[in-house]
PDB file of C-alpha atoms in Angstrom:
ATOM      1  CA  GLY A 288     108.497 102.615 122.100  1.00 58.00           C
ATOM      2  CA  GLU A 289     109.114 102.323 118.521  1.00 65.00           C
ATOM      3  CA  ASP A 290     107.531 104.970 115.730  1.00 86.00           C
ATOM      4  CA  VAL A 291     108.313 106.233 112.629  1.00 92.00           C
ATOM      5  CA  GLU A 292     106.586 109.783 111.232  1.00 93.00           C
ATOM      6  CA  GLN A 293     105.660 110.542 107.848  1.00 94.00           C
ATOM      7  CA  SER A 294     104.076 113.932 106.437  1.00 90.00           C
ATOM      8  CA  LEU A 295     100.847 112.684 105.109  1.00 91.00           C
ATOM      9  CA  PHE A 296     100.132 114.090 101.680  1.00 95.00           C
ATOM     10  CA  LEU A 297     102.816 115.474  98.650  1.00 97.00           C
ATOM     11  CA  SER A 298     101.485 116.789  95.244  1.00 97.00           C
ATOM     12  CA  VAL A 299     104.101 117.577  92.229  1.00 97.00           C
ATOM     13  CA  ARG A 300     103.755 118.428  88.730  1.00 97.00           C
ATOM     14  CA  GLU A 301     105.104 115.445  86.058  1.00 97.00           C
ATOM     15  CA  GLY A 302     109.323 116.206  85.575  1.00 97.00           C
ATOM     16  CA  ASP A 303     109.509 117.233  88.997  1.00 97.00           C
ATOM     17  CA  SER A 304     111.370 115.517  92.137  1.00 97.00           C
ATOM     18  CA  SER A 305     110.418 114.638  94.924  1.00 97.00           C
ATOM     19  CA  VAL A 306     111.032 113.739  98.213  1.00 97.00           C
ATOM     20  CA  ILE A 307     109.418 112.375 100.854  1.00 97.00           C
ATOM     21  CA  ASN A 308     110.569 112.285 104.283  1.00 97.00           C
ATOM     22  CA  CYS A 309     110.253 109.985 107.172  1.00 96.00           C
ATOM     23  CA  THR A 310     111.754 109.983 110.768  1.00 95.00           C
ATOM     24  CA  TYR A 311     112.221 107.277 113.573  1.00 91.00           C
ATOM     25  CA  THR A 312     112.748 106.446 117.063  1.00 87.00           C
ATOM     26  CA  ASP A 313     114.562 103.603 116.910  1.00 80.00           C
ATOM     27  CA  SER A 314     117.868 104.125 116.950  1.00 76.00           C
ATOM     28  CA  SER A 315     119.630 100.005 116.776  1.00 79.00           C
ATOM     29  CA  SER A 316     117.938  99.776 113.410  1.00 77.00           C
ATOM     30  CA  THR A 317     119.767  98.333 111.658  1.00 80.00           C
ATOM     31  CA  TYR A 318     117.650  98.687 108.086  1.00 88.00           C
ATOM     32  CA  LEU A 319     115.610 101.238 106.985  1.00 91.00           C
ATOM     33  CA  TYR A 320     113.300 100.843 104.399  1.00 93.00           C
ATOM     34  CA  TRP A 321     110.771 102.642 101.517  1.00 96.00           C
ATOM     35  CA  TYR A 322     108.305 100.273 100.082  1.00 95.00           C
ATOM     36  CA  LYS A 323     105.516 101.867  97.983  1.00 96.00           C
ATOM     37  CA  GLN A 324     101.725 100.672  97.680  1.00 93.00           C
ATOM     38  CA  GLU A 325      99.676 100.833  94.248  1.00 91.00           C
ATOM     39  CA  PRO A 326      95.787 101.223  94.430  1.00 85.00           C
ATOM     40  CA  GLY A 327      94.595  97.730  95.518  1.00 79.00           C
ATOM     41  CA  ALA A 328      97.727  95.823  95.482  1.00 81.00           C
ATOM     42  CA  GLY A 329     100.689  94.671  97.640  1.00 84.00           C
ATOM     43  CA  LEU A 330     103.755  96.667  99.189  1.00 89.00           C
ATOM     44  CA  GLN A 331     106.659  96.381  96.766  1.00 91.00           C
ATOM     45  CA  LEU A 332     110.138  96.930  98.370  1.00 91.00           C
ATOM     46  CA  LEU A 333     111.401 100.161  96.813  1.00 93.00           C
ATOM     47  CA  THR A 334     114.707 100.397  98.801  1.00 92.00           C
ATOM     48  CA  TYR A 335     116.622  99.857 101.782  1.00 91.00           C
ATOM     49  CA  ILE A 336     119.376 101.246 103.282  1.00 92.00           C
ATOM     50  CA  PHE A 337     121.588 100.072 106.015  1.00 89.00           C
ATOM     51  CA  SER A 338     122.225 102.096 108.897  1.00 86.00           C
ATOM     52  CA  ASN A 339     126.173 102.692 108.735  1.00 87.00           C
ATOM     53  CA  MET A 340     125.673 104.044 105.813  1.00 89.00           C
ATOM     54  CA  ASP A 341     124.025 107.906 104.621  1.00 92.00           C
ATOM     55  CA  MET A 342     123.440 107.961 101.693  1.00 95.00           C
ATOM     56  CA  LYS A 343     122.164 105.539  98.330  1.00 94.00           C
ATOM     57  CA  GLN A 344     121.535 105.357  94.773  1.00 95.00           C
ATOM     58  CA  ASP A 345     119.413 103.513  92.734  1.00 91.00           C
ATOM     59  CA  GLN A 346     118.300 104.850  89.119  1.00 94.00           C
ATOM     60  CA  ARG A 347     115.756 107.153  89.985  1.00 96.00           C
ATOM     61  CA  LEU A 348     115.974 106.631  93.255  1.00 96.00           C
ATOM     62  CA  THR A 349     118.576 108.377  96.213  1.00 97.00           C
ATOM     63  CA  VAL A 350     118.146 107.362  99.598  1.00 97.00           C
ATOM     64  CA  LEU A 351     119.245 110.196 102.137  1.00 97.00           C
ATOM     65  CA  LEU A 352     119.877 108.380 105.840  1.00 95.00           C
ATOM     66  CA  ASN A 353     120.754 111.993 109.138  1.00 94.00           C
ATOM     67  CA  LYS A 354     121.261 108.685 111.767  1.00 91.00           C
ATOM     68  CA  LYS A 355     122.119 111.497 114.050  1.00 91.00           C
ATOM     69  CA  ASP A 356     119.404 113.309 113.814  1.00 92.00           C
ATOM     70  CA  LYS A 357     117.091 109.998 112.977  1.00 92.00           C
ATOM     71  CA  HIS A 358     115.697 111.601 109.892  1.00 95.00           C
ATOM     72  CA  LEU A 359     115.355 109.476 106.500  1.00 95.00           C
ATOM     73  CA  SER A 360     113.890 110.481 102.909  1.00 97.00           C
ATOM     74  CA  LEU A 361     113.937 109.703  99.160  1.00 97.00           C
ATOM     75  CA  ARG A 362     113.815 111.870  97.074  1.00 98.00           C
ATOM     76  CA  ILE A 363     112.223 110.463  93.054  1.00 97.00           C
ATOM     77  CA  ALA A 364     113.544 112.087  90.479  1.00 97.00           C
ATOM     78  CA  ASP A 365     112.065 113.237  87.036  1.00 97.00           C
ATOM     79  CA  THR A 366     108.748 111.938  89.050  1.00 97.00           C
ATOM     80  CA  GLN A 367     106.009 110.016  86.719  1.00 96.00           C
ATOM     81  CA  THR A 368     102.730 109.279  86.666  1.00 95.00           C
ATOM     82  CA  GLY A 369     103.396 105.475  87.280  1.00 94.00           C
ATOM     83  CA  ASP A 370     104.887 107.252  90.621  1.00 96.00           C
ATOM     84  CA  SER A 371     101.757 107.458  91.867  1.00 96.00           C
ATOM     85  CA  ALA A 372     101.307 105.420  94.551  1.00 96.00           C
ATOM     86  CA  ILE A 373     100.896 105.853  99.049  1.00 95.00           C
ATOM     87  CA  TYR A 374     105.086 105.487 100.441  1.00 97.00           C
ATOM     88  CA  PHE A 375     105.535 104.177 103.493  1.00 96.00           C
ATOM     89  CA  CYS A 376     109.122 103.860 105.788  1.00 96.00           C
ATOM     90  CA  ALA A 377     109.637 100.787 107.822  1.00 93.00           C
ATOM     91  CA  GLU A 378     112.391 100.021 110.304  1.00 90.00           C
ATOM     92  CA  SER A 379     113.338  97.114 111.167  1.00 85.00           C
ATOM     93  CA  THR A 380     113.488  96.014 114.335  1.00 78.00           C
ATOM     94  CA  SER A 381     114.649  92.866 116.813  1.00 72.00           C
ATOM     95  CA  GLY A 382     113.575  89.679 115.063  1.00 71.00           C
ATOM     96  CA  GLY A 383     113.250  91.127 111.404  1.00 74.00           C
ATOM     97  CA  LYS A 384     109.897  93.398 112.303  1.00 82.00           C
ATOM     98  CA  LEU A 385     109.218  96.067 110.558  1.00 88.00           C
ATOM     99  CA  ILE A 386     107.574  98.800 112.099  1.00 90.00           C
ATOM    100  CA  PHE A 387     106.091 101.106 109.163  1.00 93.00           C
ATOM    101  CA  GLY A 388     105.221 104.832 109.267  1.00 94.00           C
ATOM    102  CA  GLN A 389     101.952 106.123 108.366  1.00 93.00           C
ATOM    103  CA  GLY A 390     102.273 106.384 104.490  1.00 95.00           C
ATOM    104  CA  THR A 391     102.965 109.594 101.808  1.00 96.00           C
ATOM    105  CA  GLU A 392     100.456 109.627  99.301  1.00 96.00           C
ATOM    106  CA  LEU A 393     102.106 111.244  96.496  1.00 97.00           C
ATOM    107  CA  SER A 394     100.076 112.828  93.819  1.00 97.00           C
ATOM    108  CA  VAL A 395     102.058 113.523  90.650  1.00 96.00           C
ATOM    109  CA  LYS A 396     100.148 115.148  88.001  1.00 94.00           C
ATOM    110  CA  PRO A 397     100.656 116.221  84.627  1.00 91.00           C
TER     111      PRO A 397
ATOM    112  CA  SER B  55     113.032  88.385  95.596  1.00 71.00           C
ATOM    113  CA  ALA B  56     110.279  85.658  96.857  1.00 79.00           C
ATOM    114  CA  VAL B  57     107.667  85.720  94.916  1.00 88.00           C
ATOM    115  CA  ILE B  58     105.126  85.511  97.612  1.00 92.00           C
ATOM    116  CA  SER B  59     101.005  83.725  96.283  1.00 93.00           C
ATOM    117  CA  GLN B  60      98.655  85.069  98.654  1.00 95.00           C
ATOM    118  CA  LYS B  61      94.937  83.509  98.385  1.00 96.00           C
ATOM    119  CA  PRO B  62      92.226  84.130  98.245  1.00 96.00           C
ATOM    120  CA  SER B  63      92.901  88.456  96.887  1.00 94.00           C
ATOM    121  CA  ARG B  64      89.718  89.143  98.286  1.00 95.00           C
ATOM    122  CA  ASP B  65      86.706  88.197  99.894  1.00 97.00           C
ATOM    123  CA  ILE B  66      83.596  89.464 101.590  1.00 97.00           C
ATOM    124  CA  CYS B  67      82.170  87.435 104.314  1.00 97.00           C
ATOM    125  CA  GLN B  68      79.276  87.004 106.893  1.00 97.00           C
ATOM    126  CA  ARG B  69      79.584  88.322 110.273  1.00 97.00           C
ATOM    127  CA  GLY B  70      80.822  85.722 112.996  1.00 97.00           C
ATOM    128  CA  THR B  71      82.014  82.789 110.429  1.00 97.00           C
ATOM    129  CA  SER B  72      85.796  82.449 109.450  1.00 98.00           C
ATOM    130  CA  LEU B  73      88.501  82.959 107.083  1.00 98.00           C
ATOM    131  CA  THR B  74      92.177  81.521 106.599  1.00 98.00           C
ATOM    132  CA  ILE B  75      93.724  83.034 104.324  1.00 98.00           C
ATOM    133  CA  GLN B  76      97.099  80.788 102.493  1.00 98.00           C
ATOM    134  CA  CYS B  77     100.537  82.557 101.251  1.00 97.00           C
ATOM    135  CA  GLN B  78     102.823  79.738  99.430  1.00 96.00           C
ATOM    136  CA  VAL B  79     106.810  81.105  98.271  1.00 94.00           C
ATOM    137  CA  ASP B  80     108.620  80.274  96.361  1.00 93.00           C
ATOM    138  CA  SER B  81     111.329  79.940  98.261  1.00 89.00           C
ATOM    139  CA  GLN B  82     112.613  78.254 101.406  1.00 88.00           C
ATOM    140  CA  VAL B  83     112.457  81.773 103.943  1.00 87.00           C
ATOM    141  CA  THR B  84     113.371  82.043 107.765  1.00 85.00           C
ATOM    142  CA  MET B  85     110.920  84.723 108.623  1.00 86.00           C
ATOM    143  CA  MET B  86     107.131  84.467 108.306  1.00 92.00           C
ATOM    144  CA  PHE B  87     104.865  87.232 109.261  1.00 94.00           C
ATOM    145  CA  TRP B  88     101.674  88.354 108.729  1.00 96.00           C
ATOM    146  CA  TYR B  89     100.393  92.133 108.961  1.00 96.00           C
ATOM    147  CA  ARG B  90      97.194  94.620 108.925  1.00 96.00           C
ATOM    148  CA  GLN B  91      96.322  97.063 107.613  1.00 93.00           C
ATOM    149  CA  GLN B  92      93.468  99.202 108.583  1.00 93.00           C
ATOM    150  CA  PRO B  93      91.047 100.916 105.632  1.00 88.00           C
ATOM    151  CA  GLY B  94      93.438 104.363 105.334  1.00 85.00           C
ATOM    152  CA  GLN B  95      96.052 102.958 108.155  1.00 87.00           C
ATOM    153  CA  SER B  96      99.496 101.791 107.923  1.00 89.00           C
ATOM    154  CA  LEU B  97     100.344  97.995 108.193  1.00 93.00           C
ATOM    155  CA  THR B  98     100.435  96.992 112.350  1.00 94.00           C
ATOM    156  CA  LEU B  99     102.060  93.131 113.099  1.00 94.00           C
ATOM    157  CA  ILE B 100     100.029  90.801 114.084  1.00 97.00           C
ATOM    158  CA  ALA B 101     103.132  88.511 114.391  1.00 96.00           C
ATOM    159  CA  THR B 102     105.609  86.093 113.485  1.00 93.00           C
ATOM    160  CA  ALA B 103     105.133  82.768 111.876  1.00 94.00           C
ATOM    161  CA  ASN B 104     107.061  79.661 113.766  1.00 90.00           C
ATOM    162  CA  GLN B 105     108.450  76.957 111.449  1.00 90.00           C
ATOM    163  CA  GLY B 106     106.733  74.068 114.220  1.00 85.00           C
ATOM    164  CA  SER B 107     105.473  76.399 116.355  1.00 88.00           C
ATOM    165  CA  GLU B 108     103.756  78.455 118.048  1.00 91.00           C
ATOM    166  CA  ALA B 109     103.316  81.530 116.455  1.00 94.00           C
ATOM    167  CA  THR B 110     104.525  84.784 118.716  1.00 94.00           C
ATOM    168  CA  TYR B 111     101.794  87.118 118.829  1.00 96.00           C
ATOM    169  CA  GLU B 112     102.114  90.515 118.932  1.00 94.00           C
ATOM    170  CA  SER B 113     100.501  93.250 122.167  1.00 94.00           C
ATOM    171  CA  GLY B 114      96.304  92.745 120.790  1.00 95.00           C
ATOM    172  CA  PHE B 115      96.533  89.607 118.845  1.00 97.00           C
ATOM    173  CA  VAL B 116      95.732  86.846 120.219  1.00 96.00           C
ATOM    174  CA  ILE B 117      96.001  83.497 119.160  1.00 97.00           C
ATOM    175  CA  ASP B 118      92.150  82.802 119.409  1.00 97.00           C
ATOM    176  CA  LYS B 119      91.052  85.364 117.290  1.00 98.00           C
ATOM    177  CA  PHE B 120      93.941  84.999 114.249  1.00 98.00           C
ATOM    178  CA  PRO B 121      94.703  81.194 114.774  1.00 97.00           C
ATOM    179  CA  ILE B 122      98.551  80.867 112.516  1.00 97.00           C
ATOM    180  CA  SER B 123     100.095  77.879 111.089  1.00 96.00           C
ATOM    181  CA  ARG B 124     103.715  77.330 109.531  1.00 96.00           C
ATOM    182  CA  PRO B 125     104.344  73.543 109.279  1.00 94.00           C
ATOM    183  CA  ASN B 126     107.039  74.612 106.896  1.00 93.00           C
ATOM    184  CA  LEU B 127     109.712  76.545 105.497  1.00 92.00           C
ATOM    185  CA  THR B 128     107.745  77.798 102.763  1.00 94.00           C
ATOM    186  CA  PHE B 129     103.992  77.739 103.625  1.00 96.00           C
ATOM    187  CA  SER B 130     102.188  79.840 106.107  1.00 97.00           C
ATOM    188  CA  THR B 131      97.705  80.414 107.303  1.00 97.00           C
ATOM    189  CA  LEU B 132      96.273  83.503 109.044  1.00 98.00           C
ATOM    190  CA  THR B 133      92.945  82.960 109.767  1.00 98.00           C
ATOM    191  CA  VAL B 134      90.574  85.287 111.707  1.00 98.00           C
ATOM    192  CA  SER B 135      87.878  83.638 113.203  1.00 98.00           C
ATOM    193  CA  ASN B 136      84.408  85.168 114.288  1.00 97.00           C
ATOM    194  CA  MET B 137      84.497  87.985 112.083  1.00 97.00           C
ATOM    195  CA  SER B 138      83.530  90.990 112.543  1.00 97.00           C
ATOM    196  CA  PRO B 139      83.236  94.197 110.840  1.00 96.00           C
ATOM    197  CA  GLU B 140      85.931  95.931 112.946  1.00 96.00           C
ATOM    198  CA  ASP B 141      88.535  92.853 110.993  1.00 97.00           C
ATOM    199  CA  SER B 142      87.495  94.395 107.149  1.00 96.00           C
ATOM    200  CA  SER B 143      91.254  95.145 106.490  1.00 96.00           C
ATOM    201  CA  ILE B 144      94.298  93.703 103.837  1.00 95.00           C
ATOM    202  CA  TYR B 145      95.790  91.323 105.591  1.00 96.00           C
ATOM    203  CA  LEU B 146      99.705  90.667 104.116  1.00 95.00           C
ATOM    204  CA  CYS B 147     102.175  88.370 104.565  1.00 95.00           C
ATOM    205  CA  SER B 148     105.447  88.854 104.548  1.00 93.00           C
ATOM    206  CA  VAL B 149     108.997  86.537 104.367  1.00 92.00           C
ATOM    207  CA  GLY B 150     112.370  87.461 104.291  1.00 85.00           C
ATOM    208  CA  TYR B 151     116.483  86.386 104.737  1.00 79.00           C
ATOM    209  CA  ARG B 152     117.787  85.948 107.840  1.00 69.00           C
ATOM    210  CA  GLY B 153     121.416  86.946 106.383  1.00 63.00           C
ATOM    211  CA  THR B 154     123.447  89.556 106.064  1.00 50.00           C
ATOM    212  CA  ASN B 155     120.664  92.184 104.554  1.00 58.00           C
ATOM    213  CA  GLU B 156     117.055  91.164 106.098  1.00 66.00           C
ATOM    214  CA  LYS B 157     114.962  92.011 103.310  1.00 76.00           C
ATOM    215  CA  LEU B 158     111.016  91.792 103.319  1.00 85.00           C
ATOM    216  CA  PHE B 159     109.114  91.161 101.119  1.00 89.00           C
ATOM    217  CA  PHE B 160     105.656  91.014 100.870  1.00 90.00           C
ATOM    218  CA  GLY B 161     102.377  89.095  99.045  1.00 88.00           C
ATOM    219  CA  SER B 162      99.157  91.197  97.202  1.00 90.00           C
ATOM    220  CA  GLY B 163      97.916  90.844 100.416  1.00 93.00           C
ATOM    221  CA  THR B 164      94.159  89.441 101.723  1.00 95.00           C
ATOM    222  CA  GLN B 165      91.644  92.232 100.851  1.00 94.00           C
ATOM    223  CA  LEU B 166      88.853  90.914 103.325  1.00 96.00           C
ATOM    224  CA  SER B 167      84.763  92.793 103.474  1.00 96.00           C
ATOM    225  CA  VAL B 168      82.868  92.245 106.438  1.00 97.00           C
ATOM    226  CA  LEU B 169      79.475  92.391 106.601  1.00 95.00           C
TER     227      LEU B 169
END
């Protein structure tokens, strides 16, 4: 069945780049997403990538997709303390449903 | 993007009671879903809310426990019935537009604690 895996924790220093990795299993996924969840809040759609792309850049965010290896990454440049949150990778399935990874908790230290 | 209003934002309920959560969107949406996020866990899809017909439930979720309504394209409710402490979770409404880029947006969630 479909499965999405992420590492659980990442700690970086303010100003460094953060790279959050994700692997997925459904090769038919049309879109892959990154969501951000701050404490006590819902999910904020950060960015998404269409499966026929291998890179997408949006300001400080860069998404890389290796479809052959079913590997997705999110790079945050110049990480700030406000970026501390849980980041979820998700893949789309039929009918618009999303399968989520476990979430990566990003901790940014000053 | 869609503006999603979810109510209540949090509640503390007694075992055996039921709670209805509302999701209101500021525009007509094609897709509406309800997700559950148990403490420290990822999101699990409960069901797809279908406009004018019965919801489509995922494995492990049943209509008697989680009845869902969707009377129109902008509104849905999820009821958590006969609650137990295991139902303590965040419940999130998600909406999307079927089309060329199927972005899904989430409400701010309902934090439910069952005593």
